[in-house]
XYZ file of C-alpha atoms in Angstrom:
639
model
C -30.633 -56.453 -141.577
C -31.016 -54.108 -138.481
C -30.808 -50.424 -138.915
C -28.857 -50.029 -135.833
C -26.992 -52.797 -134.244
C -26.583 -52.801 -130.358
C -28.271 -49.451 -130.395
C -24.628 -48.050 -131.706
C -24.491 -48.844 -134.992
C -26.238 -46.888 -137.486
C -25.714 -49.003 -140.593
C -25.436 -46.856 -143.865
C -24.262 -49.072 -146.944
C -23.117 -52.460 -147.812
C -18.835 -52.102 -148.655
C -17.926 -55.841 -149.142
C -18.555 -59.614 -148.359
C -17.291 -62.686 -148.154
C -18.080 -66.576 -147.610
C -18.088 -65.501 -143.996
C -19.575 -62.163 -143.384
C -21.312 -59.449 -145.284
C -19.002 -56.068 -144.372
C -21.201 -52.574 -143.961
C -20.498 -49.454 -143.137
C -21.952 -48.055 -140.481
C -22.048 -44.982 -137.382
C -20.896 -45.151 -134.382
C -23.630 -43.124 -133.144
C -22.063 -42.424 -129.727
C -18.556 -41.475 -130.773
C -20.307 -39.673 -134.210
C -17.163 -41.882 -136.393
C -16.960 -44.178 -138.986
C -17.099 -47.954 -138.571
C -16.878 -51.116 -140.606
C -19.175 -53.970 -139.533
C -18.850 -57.360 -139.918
C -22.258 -58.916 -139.578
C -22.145 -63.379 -139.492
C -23.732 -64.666 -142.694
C -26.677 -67.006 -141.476
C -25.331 -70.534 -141.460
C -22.275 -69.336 -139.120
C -24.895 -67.737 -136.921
C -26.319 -70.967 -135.557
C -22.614 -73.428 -135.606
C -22.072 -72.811 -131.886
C -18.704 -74.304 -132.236
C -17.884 -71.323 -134.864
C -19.349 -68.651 -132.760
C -17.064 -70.086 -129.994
C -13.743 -69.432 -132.246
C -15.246 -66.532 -133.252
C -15.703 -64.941 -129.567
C -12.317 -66.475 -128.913
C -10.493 -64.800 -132.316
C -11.661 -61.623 -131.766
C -10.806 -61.183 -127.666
C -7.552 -61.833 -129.306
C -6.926 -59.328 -132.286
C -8.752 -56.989 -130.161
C -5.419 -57.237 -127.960
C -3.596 -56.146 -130.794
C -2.486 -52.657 -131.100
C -0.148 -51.755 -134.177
C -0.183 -49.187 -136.995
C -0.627 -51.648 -139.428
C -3.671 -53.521 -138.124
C -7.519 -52.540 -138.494
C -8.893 -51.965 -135.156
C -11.050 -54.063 -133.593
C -13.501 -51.645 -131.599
C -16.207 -53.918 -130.394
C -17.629 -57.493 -130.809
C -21.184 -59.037 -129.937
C -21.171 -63.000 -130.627
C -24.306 -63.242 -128.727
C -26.391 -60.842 -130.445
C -28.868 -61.610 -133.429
C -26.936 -61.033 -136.044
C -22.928 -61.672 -134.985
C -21.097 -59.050 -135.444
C -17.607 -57.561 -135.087
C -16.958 -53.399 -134.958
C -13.599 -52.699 -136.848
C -11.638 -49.553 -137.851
C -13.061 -48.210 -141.212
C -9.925 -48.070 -143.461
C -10.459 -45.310 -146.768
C -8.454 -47.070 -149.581
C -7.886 -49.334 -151.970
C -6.869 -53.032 -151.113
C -3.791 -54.531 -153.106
C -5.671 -56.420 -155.144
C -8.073 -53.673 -156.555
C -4.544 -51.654 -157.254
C -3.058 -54.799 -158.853
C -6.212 -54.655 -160.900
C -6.513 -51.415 -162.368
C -2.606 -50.448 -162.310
C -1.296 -54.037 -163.729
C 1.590 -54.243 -161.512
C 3.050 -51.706 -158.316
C 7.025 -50.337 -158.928
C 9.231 -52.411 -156.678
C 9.790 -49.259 -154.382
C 6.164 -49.091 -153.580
C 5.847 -52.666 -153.383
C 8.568 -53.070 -150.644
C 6.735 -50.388 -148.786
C 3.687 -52.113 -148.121
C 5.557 -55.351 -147.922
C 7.104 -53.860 -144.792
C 4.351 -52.570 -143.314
C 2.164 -55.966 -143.839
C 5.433 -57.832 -141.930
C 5.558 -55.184 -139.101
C 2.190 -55.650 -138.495
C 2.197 -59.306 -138.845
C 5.096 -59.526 -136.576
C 3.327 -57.602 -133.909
C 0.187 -60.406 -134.313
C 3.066 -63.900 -134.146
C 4.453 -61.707 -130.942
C 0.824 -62.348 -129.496
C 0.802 -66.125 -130.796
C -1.532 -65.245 -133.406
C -1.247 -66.507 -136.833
C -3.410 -64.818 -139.506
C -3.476 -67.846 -141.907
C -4.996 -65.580 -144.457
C -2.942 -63.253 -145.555
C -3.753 -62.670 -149.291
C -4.009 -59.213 -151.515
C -7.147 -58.651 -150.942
C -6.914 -58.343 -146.929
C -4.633 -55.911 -146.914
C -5.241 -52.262 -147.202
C -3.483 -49.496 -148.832
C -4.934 -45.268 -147.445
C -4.791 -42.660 -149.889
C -1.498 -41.866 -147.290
C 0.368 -44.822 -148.073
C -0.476 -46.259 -144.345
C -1.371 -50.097 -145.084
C -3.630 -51.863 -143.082
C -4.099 -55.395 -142.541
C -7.570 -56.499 -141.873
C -9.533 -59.869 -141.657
C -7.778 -62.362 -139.085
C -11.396 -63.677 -138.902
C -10.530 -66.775 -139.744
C -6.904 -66.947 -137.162
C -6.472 -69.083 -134.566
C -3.953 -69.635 -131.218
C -1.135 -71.581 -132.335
C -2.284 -74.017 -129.676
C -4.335 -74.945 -132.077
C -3.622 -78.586 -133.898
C -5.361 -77.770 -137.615
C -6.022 -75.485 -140.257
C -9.887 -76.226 -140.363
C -12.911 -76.369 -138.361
C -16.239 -78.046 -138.728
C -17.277 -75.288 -141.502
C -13.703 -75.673 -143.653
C -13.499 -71.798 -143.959
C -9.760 -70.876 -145.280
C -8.682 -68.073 -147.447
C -8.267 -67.940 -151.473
C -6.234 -71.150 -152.377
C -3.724 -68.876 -154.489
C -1.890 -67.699 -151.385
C -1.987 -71.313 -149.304
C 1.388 -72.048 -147.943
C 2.703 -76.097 -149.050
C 1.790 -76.695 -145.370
C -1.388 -75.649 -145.765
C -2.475 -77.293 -148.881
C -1.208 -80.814 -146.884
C -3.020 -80.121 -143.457
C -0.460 -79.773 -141.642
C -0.400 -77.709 -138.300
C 0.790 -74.102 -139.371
C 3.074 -71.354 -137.659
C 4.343 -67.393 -138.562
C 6.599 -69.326 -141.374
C 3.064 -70.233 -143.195
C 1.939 -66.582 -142.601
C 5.429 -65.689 -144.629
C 4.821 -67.777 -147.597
C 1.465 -66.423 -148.412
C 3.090 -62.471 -147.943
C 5.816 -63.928 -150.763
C 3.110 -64.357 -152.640
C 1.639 -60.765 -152.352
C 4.410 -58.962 -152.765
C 5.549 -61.688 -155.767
C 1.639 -60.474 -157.206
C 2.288 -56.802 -156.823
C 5.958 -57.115 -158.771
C 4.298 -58.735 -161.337
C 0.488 -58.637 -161.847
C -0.248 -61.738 -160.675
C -0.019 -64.829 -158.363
C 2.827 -67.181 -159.157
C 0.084 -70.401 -159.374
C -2.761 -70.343 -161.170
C -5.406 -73.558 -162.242
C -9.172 -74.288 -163.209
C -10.090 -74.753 -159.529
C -8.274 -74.494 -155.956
C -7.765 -78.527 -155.593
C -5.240 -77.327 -158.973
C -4.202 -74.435 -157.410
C -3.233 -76.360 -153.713
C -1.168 -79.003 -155.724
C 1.208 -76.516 -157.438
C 1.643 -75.024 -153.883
C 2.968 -78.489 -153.517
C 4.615 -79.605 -156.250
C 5.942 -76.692 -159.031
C 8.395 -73.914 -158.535
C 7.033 -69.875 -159.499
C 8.884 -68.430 -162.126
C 11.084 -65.579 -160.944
C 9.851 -62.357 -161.110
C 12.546 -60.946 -163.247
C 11.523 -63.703 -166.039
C 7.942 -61.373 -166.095
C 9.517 -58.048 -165.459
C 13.066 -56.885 -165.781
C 12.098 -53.434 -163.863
C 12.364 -55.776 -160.507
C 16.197 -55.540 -158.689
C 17.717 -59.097 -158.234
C 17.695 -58.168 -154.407
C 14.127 -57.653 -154.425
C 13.184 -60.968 -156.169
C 15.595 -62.871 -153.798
C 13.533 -61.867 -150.748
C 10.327 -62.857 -152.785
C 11.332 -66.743 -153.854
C 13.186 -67.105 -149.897
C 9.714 -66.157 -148.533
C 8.577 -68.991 -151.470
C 10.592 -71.655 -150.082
C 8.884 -75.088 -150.017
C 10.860 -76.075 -147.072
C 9.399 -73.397 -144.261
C 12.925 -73.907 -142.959
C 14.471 -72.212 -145.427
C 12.158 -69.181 -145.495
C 12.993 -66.286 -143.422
C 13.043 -66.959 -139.675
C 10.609 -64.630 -138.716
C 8.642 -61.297 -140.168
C 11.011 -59.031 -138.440
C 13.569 -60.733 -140.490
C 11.393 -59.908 -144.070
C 10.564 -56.428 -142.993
C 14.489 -56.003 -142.184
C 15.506 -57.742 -145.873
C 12.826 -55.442 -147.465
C 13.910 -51.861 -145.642
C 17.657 -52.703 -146.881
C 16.630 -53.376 -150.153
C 14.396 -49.869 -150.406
C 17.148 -48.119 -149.171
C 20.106 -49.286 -151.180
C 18.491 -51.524 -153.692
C 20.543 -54.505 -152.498
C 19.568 -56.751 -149.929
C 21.575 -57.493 -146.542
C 24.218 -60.351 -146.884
C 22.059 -62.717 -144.861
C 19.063 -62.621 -146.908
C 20.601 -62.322 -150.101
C 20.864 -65.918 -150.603
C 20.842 -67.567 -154.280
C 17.525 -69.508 -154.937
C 17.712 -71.922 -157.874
C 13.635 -72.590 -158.197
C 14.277 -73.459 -161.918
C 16.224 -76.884 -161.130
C 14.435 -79.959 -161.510
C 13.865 -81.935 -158.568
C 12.279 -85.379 -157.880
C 8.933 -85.574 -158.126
C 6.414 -84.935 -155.054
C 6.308 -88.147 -152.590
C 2.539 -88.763 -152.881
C 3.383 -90.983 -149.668
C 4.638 -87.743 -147.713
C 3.155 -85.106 -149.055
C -0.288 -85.198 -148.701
C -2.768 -82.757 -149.770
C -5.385 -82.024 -147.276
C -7.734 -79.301 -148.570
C -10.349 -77.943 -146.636
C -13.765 -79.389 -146.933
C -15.290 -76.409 -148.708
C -12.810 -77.004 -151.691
C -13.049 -80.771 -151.778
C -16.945 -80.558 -152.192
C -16.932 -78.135 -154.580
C -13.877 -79.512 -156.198
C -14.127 -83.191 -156.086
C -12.247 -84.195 -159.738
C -8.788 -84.444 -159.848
C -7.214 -84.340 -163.059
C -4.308 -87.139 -164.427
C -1.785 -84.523 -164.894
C -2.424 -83.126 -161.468
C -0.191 -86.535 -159.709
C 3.355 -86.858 -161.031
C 3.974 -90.616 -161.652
C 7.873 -89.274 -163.047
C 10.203 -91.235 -160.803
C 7.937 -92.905 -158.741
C 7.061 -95.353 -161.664
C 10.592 -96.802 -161.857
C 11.172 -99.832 -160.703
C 13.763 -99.697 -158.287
C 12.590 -96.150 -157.103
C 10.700 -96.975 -153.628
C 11.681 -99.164 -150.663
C 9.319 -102.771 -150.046
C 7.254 -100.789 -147.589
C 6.915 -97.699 -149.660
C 6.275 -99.487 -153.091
C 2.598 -101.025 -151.305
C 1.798 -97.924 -150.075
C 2.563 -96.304 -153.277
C 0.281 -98.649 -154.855
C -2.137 -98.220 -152.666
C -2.365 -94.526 -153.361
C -2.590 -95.047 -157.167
C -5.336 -96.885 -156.825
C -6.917 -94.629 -154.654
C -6.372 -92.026 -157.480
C -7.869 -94.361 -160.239
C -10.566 -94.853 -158.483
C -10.994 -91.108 -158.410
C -10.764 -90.656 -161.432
C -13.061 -93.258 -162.292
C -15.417 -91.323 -160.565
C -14.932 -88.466 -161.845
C -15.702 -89.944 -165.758
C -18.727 -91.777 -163.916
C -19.940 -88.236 -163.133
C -19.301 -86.986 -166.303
C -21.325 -89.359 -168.198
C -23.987 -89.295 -165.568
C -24.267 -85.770 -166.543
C -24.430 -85.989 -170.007
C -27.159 -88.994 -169.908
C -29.243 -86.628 -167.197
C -28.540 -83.464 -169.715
C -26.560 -81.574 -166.821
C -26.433 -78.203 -168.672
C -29.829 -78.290 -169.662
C -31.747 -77.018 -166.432
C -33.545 -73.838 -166.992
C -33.365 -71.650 -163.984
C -36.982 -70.987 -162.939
C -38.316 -67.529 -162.068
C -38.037 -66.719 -158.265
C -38.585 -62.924 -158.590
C -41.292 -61.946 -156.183
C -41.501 -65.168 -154.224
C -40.234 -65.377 -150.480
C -36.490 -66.945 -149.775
C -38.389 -70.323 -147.969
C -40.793 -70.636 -151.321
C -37.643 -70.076 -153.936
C -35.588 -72.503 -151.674
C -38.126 -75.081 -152.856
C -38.893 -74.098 -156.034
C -34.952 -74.048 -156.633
C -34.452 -77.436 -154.598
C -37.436 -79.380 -157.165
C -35.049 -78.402 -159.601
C -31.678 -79.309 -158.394
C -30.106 -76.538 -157.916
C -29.053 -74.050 -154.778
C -30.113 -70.779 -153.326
C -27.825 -68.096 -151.453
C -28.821 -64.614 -150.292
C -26.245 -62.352 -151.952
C -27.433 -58.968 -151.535
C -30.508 -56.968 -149.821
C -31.463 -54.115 -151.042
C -34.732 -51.459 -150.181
C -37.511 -51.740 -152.546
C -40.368 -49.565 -153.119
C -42.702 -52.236 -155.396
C -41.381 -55.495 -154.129
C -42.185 -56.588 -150.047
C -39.503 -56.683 -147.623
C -38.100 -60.376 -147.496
C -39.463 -60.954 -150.946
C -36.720 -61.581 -153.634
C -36.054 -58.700 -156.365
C -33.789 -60.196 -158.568
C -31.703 -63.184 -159.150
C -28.777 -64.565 -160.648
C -28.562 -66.744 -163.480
C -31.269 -65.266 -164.613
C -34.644 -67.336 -165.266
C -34.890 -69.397 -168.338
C -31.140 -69.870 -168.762
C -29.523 -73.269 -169.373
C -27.371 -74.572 -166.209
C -25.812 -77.464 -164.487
C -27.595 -79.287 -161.885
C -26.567 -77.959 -158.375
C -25.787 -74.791 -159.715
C -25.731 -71.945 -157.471
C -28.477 -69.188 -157.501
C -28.085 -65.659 -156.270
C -30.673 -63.321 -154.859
C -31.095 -60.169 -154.257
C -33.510 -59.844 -151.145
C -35.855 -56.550 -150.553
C -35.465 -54.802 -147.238
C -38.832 -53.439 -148.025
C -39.354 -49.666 -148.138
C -36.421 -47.751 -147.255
C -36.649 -45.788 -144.158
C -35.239 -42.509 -143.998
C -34.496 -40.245 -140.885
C -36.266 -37.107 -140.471
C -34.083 -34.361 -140.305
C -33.855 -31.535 -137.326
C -35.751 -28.744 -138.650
C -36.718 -26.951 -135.323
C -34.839 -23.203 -135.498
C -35.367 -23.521 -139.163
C -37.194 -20.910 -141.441
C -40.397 -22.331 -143.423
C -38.197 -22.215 -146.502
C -34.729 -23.619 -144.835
C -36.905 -26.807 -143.785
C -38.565 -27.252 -147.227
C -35.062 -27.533 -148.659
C -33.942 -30.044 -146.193
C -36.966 -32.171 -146.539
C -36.748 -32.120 -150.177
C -32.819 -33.468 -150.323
C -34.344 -36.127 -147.657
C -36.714 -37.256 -150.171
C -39.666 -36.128 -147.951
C -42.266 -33.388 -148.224
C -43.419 -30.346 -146.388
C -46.546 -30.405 -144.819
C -48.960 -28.441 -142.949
C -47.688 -25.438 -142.162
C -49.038 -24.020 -138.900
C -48.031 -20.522 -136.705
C -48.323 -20.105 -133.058
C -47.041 -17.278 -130.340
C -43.700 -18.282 -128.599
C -41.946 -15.850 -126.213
C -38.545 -17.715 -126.781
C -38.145 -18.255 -130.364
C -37.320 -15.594 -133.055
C -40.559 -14.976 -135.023
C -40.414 -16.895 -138.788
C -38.624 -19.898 -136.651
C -40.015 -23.355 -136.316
C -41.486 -23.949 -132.616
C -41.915 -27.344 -133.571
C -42.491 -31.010 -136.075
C -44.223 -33.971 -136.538
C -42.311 -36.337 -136.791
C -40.085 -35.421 -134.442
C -35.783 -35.306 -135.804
C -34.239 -38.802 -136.280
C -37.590 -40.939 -136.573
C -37.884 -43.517 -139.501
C -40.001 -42.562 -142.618
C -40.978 -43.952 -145.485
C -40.412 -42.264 -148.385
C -42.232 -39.248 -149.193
C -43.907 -38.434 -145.756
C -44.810 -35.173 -145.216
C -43.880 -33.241 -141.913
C -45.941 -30.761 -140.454
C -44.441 -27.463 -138.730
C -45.213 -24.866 -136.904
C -43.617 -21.461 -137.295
C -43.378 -18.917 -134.637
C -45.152 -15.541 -134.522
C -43.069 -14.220 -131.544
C -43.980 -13.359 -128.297
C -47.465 -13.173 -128.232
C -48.459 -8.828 -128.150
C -50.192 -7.243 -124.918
C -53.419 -5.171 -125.668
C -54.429 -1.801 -123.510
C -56.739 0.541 -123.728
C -55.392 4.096 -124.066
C -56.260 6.593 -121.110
C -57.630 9.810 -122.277
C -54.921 12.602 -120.644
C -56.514 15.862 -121.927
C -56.535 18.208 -119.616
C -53.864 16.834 -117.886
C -50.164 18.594 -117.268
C -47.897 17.351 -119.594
C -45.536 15.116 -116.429
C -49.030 13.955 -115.109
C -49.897 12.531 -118.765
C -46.689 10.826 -119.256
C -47.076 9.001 -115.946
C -50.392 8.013 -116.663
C -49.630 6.503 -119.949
C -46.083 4.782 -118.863
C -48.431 3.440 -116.234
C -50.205 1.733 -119.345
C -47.269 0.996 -120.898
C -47.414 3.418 -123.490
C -44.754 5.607 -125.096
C -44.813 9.309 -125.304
C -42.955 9.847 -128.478
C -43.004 13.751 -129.482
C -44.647 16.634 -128.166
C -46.470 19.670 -130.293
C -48.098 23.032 -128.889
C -50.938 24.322 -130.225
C -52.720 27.908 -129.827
C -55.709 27.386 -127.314
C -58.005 29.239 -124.633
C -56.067 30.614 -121.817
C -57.527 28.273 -119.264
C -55.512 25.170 -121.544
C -52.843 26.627 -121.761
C -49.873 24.271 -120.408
C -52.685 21.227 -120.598
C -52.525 18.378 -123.008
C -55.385 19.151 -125.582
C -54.972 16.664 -127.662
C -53.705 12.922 -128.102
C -52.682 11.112 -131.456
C -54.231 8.057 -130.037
C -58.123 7.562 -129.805
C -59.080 7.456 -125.522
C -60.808 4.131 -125.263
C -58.964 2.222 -128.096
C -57.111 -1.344 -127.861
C -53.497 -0.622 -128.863
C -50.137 -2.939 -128.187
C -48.175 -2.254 -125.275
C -45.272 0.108 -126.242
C -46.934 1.469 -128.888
C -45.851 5.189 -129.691
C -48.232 8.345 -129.182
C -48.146 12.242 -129.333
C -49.271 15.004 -127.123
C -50.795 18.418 -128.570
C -50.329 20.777 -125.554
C -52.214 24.267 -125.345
C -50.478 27.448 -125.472
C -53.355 29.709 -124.951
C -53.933 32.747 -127.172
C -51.337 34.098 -129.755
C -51.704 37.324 -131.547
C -50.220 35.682 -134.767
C -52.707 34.634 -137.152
C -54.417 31.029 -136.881
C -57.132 28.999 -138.714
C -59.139 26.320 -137.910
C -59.071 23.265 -140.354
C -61.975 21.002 -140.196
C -60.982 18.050 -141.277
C -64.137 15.358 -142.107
C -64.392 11.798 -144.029
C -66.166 8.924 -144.099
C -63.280 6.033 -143.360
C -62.291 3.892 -146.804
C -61.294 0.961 -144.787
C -60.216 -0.830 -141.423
C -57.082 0.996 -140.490
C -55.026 3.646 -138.260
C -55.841 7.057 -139.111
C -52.752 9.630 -138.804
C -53.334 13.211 -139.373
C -50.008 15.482 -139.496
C -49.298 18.612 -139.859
C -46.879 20.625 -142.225
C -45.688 24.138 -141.357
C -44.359 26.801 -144.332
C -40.934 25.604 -143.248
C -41.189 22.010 -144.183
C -41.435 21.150 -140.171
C -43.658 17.874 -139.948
C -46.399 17.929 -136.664
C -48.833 14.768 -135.579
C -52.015 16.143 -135.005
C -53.547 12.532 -134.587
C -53.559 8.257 -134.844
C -56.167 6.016 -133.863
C -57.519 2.800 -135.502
C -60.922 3.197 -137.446
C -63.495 1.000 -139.289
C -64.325 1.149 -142.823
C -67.626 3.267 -143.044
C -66.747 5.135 -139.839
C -67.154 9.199 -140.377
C -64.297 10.697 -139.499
C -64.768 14.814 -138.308
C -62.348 16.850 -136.099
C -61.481 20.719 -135.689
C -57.475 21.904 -136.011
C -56.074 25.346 -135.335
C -53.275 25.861 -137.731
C -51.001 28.445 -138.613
C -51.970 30.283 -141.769
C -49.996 28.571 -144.640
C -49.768 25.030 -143.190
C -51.116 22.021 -144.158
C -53.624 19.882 -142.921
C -52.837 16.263 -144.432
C -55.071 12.945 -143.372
C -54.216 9.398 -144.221
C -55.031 5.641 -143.615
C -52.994 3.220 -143.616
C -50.441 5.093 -145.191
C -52.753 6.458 -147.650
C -53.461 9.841 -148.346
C -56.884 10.340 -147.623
C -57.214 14.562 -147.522
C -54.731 17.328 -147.350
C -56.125 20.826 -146.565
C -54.035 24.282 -146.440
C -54.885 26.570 -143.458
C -55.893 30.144 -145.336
């Protein structure tokens, strides 16, 4: 299976699956919603007469637009695998709710019932019959909207049969009579198999049940349900009168249309009693004669037939049919004829039986197919006499993609010949997208990588004018490319804009505008100013600088100027202060007058070793202090 179908269609998960198509859900990656795909099982894929109805069925429903039907967004019958883009509906289908609540209240089952015959009169408007309608096609929101999904297998009514060359029809619990005889079907069949929905939601289950569908078809035929109210008194008489009209045998005597069901089902919610013209009695208890073998025939789909073949004695009344005055000439030959087509049946069927129990049927043990390729367990399962179907693919870390990772019976278990084998096919290592981790911090991306099941790797820094230092510039892999598990991605984290060196000019001697100019010129930053007692002939002259002429500093990097004041009658002293340099930094000696007032006498950048010696005046009572790095290195007090 493709990650990404037409280059649209991110898949993300398998949801469901059928005898048709496996269902996934996937991302529309150019509207950024939520899709269901409906990807063509394999042997569909290459019937061009199915992928003809198909291309057909689906220009159709696509035409639909109603509340109450699933979307169909997009369809490829061409591509490699089929597939068909539908709404993605968040719910429950009736028949999971049937299963875990037992039974829906009436109230809640009219609802949907209305909404399934709105929406399925909007599709008979169009000529389309859905032919499928059962509980599990129909979905319920966590709003109460219901949705009605899977017309896959619809067709025009200009259509003359229920089957194509593949068979496909729903579950044989909801077949309408007419569909069980293979007859041509309309909207009343489409009715029928909504009575029995809403008949299953009253009461918990379907009104026919049997040990295969050719069992199931018959009582479609031939047996009336039992009224709701005989399972559950909580259901109003109203209600279960819709129910067994929409149950009719005759399609005649069914409602006339869905309009006409959704209009019986809204009066009933409302008042609890049905309108006049629906509320008609049904008496499906009365005996009637027995099923005209002659007339009603029972043409099931191939798919059932095969699987199906036995029919059992009780399954044909014989009732009236056996008397002898019960059938016209004509009819009585063709009656015969028809018995002895069903002896001969069920001749067959013991033949098979005992053909079985002479070959020891049940006693083929499933051979192990774990690890082998689908071709090479198709053989090993076809020496044996039984079948192979893909039911699943899953990703697999130890097993090869298109290997098989499991399988179902089991091997070494006892089984019939022709029994069906499921398998699980690996998809190989499962690829994962790399997430978008440019603009990230080092540890922001090692967070994201580790809930993607991937690692952090190299971790490199480079200069970038435009991005924030401590971001990430760049990655390898780059966002959105498939990984295996694990992979590590390298980064590289910015340092900012990459820093300007100058060299300082040396400004003593200079006024104190002509300095400023100079160093601006640079690029420099004249940050405070400080006078110091000097000769007369400095006096209004820079004298001294806080950073070193001649070193390599940053562009905007701060400084001070010392300027001369000449001689002062107050008291001075001169400080020598002298060191040999601990260590590679910037050397910053300040001042401290009595008053607390904080002077910088110096800064430049030194190398460990370097002998560090210069001469301050300073009022008496200051002090002298010299550091590195931040580091107090000296402190001297001017006497």
């Amino acid at each position: 299976m493709q990650d990404v179908l037409g280059g649209r269609y991110k898949i993300i998960r398998k949801i469901g699956g059928g005898g048709m198509a496996i269902v996934y859900l996937a991302e529309d990656i150019f509207l950024n919603r939520q899709v269901a795909v409906k990807v063509l099982r394999e042997e569909y894929v290459e019937d061009p007469e199915f992928i003809r109805h198909f291309r057909k069925e689906a220009k159709s429903i696509a035409a639909l637009n109603h509340p109450n039907i699933v979307n169909i967004y997009d369809f490829d019958a061409s591509a490699d695998p089929a597939y068909l883009v539908m709404e993605f509906v968040e719910g429950m289908s009736v028949k999971q709710i049937v299963e875990e609540e037992g039974s829906i209240p009436w109230e809640q089952a009219a609802d949907i019932g209305i909404q399934v015959a709105r929406g399925l009169a909007e599709a008979h408007r169009h000529h389309i019959v859905h032919k499928d309608v059962k509980s599990h096609n129909i979905l319920v929101e966590h709003t109460g909207m219901v949705k009605i999904t899977d017309f896959g297998i619809a067709q025009m009514l200009s259509s003359t049969t229920i089957t194509h060359n593949k068979g496909i029809l729903g579950s044989a619990h909801y077949f309408s009579p007419e569909q069980a005889r293979g007859e041509r079907v309309d909207e009343k069949s489409d009715i029928y198999s909504l009575g029995i929905v809403l008949y299953e939601m009253l009461c918990g289950q379907v009104p026919f049940t049997g040990d295969n569908p050719v069992t199931v078809a018959l009582k479609h035929i031939q047996e009336k349900p039992i009224p709701p109210q005989s399972i559950t008194q909580d259901v109003p008489e109203a209600m279960e009168a819709i129910v067994l009209k929409c149950l009719q045998k005759d399609k005649n005597l069914r409602f006339q249309d869905m309009t006409e069901v959704a209009e019986a089902l809204e009066a009933v919610r409302e008042t609890g009693v049905a309108a006049p013209a629906y509320h008609q009695p049904v008496d499906f208890l009365a005996p009637e004669p027995a099923v005209d073998p002659l007339n009603d025939t029972l043409a099931l789909p191939r798919n059932l037939t095969q699987k199906h073949g036995e029919v059992e004695a009780n399954q044909v009344s014989e009732g009236k049919a056996s008397k002898k005055n019960r059938w016209p000439k004509g009819k009585k030959k063709r009656l015969t004829n028809f018995l002895i087509l069903v002896l001969v049946l069920l001749a067959a069927f013991g033949t098979l039986k005992i053909a079985q129990s002479f070959a020891g049927g049940g006693d083929i043990e499933v051979p192990s197919v774990v690890g082998f390729s689908y071709a090479d367990a198709e053989e090993i399962m076809d020496q044996e006499g039984l079948r192979i179907r893909e039911i699943d693919s899953e990703y697999s870390d130890e097993v090869e993609k298109g290997a098989i990772i499991s399988q179902d019976p089991i091997a070494g278990k006892k089984v019939k010949k022709g029994r069906l084998v499921g398998v699980v096919i690996s998809r190989g290592p499962e690829k994962l997208t790399v997430p978008k981790l440019t603009g990230k911090t080092e540890d922001e991306a090692r967070a994201l990588l580790e809930d993607a099941d991937l690692e952090l790797g190299e971790v490199k820094s480079a200069y970038d004018s435009s991005i924030e230092a401590g971001q990430i510039i760049s990655q390898s892999p780059s966002p959105g490319k498939k990984v295996d598990k694990n992979t590590a991605v390298r980064i590289t984290v910015s340092l900012g804009k990459k820093p300007e060196y100058v060299t300082v000019p040396d400004v003593r001697g200079m006024k104190l505008s002509d300095a400023k100019a100079a160093l601006s010129e640079k690029g420099l930053v004249v940050a405070a100013t400080n006078e110091e007692e000097s000769s007369n002939d400095s006096k209004g002259r820079i004298i001294g600088q806080s950073l070193e002429p001649g070193s390599q500093v940053e562009k905007q990097t701060s400084l001070t100027l010392t300027i001369g004041t000449g001689k002062h009658s107050s008291s001075t002293t001169g400080v020598n202060v002298t060191f040999d340099v601990p260590e590679n930094g910037v050397v910053v000696v300040t001042q401290t007058d009595a008053n607390g007032g904080e002077t910088m006498l110096y800064r430049g950048v030194h190398q460990e070793g370097e002998h560090f010696s210069k001469m301050y005046n300073a009022p008496s009572g200051s002090t002298i202090t010299a550091s590195i790095n931040g580091k107090n290195i000296s402190q001297t007090v001017a006497e």
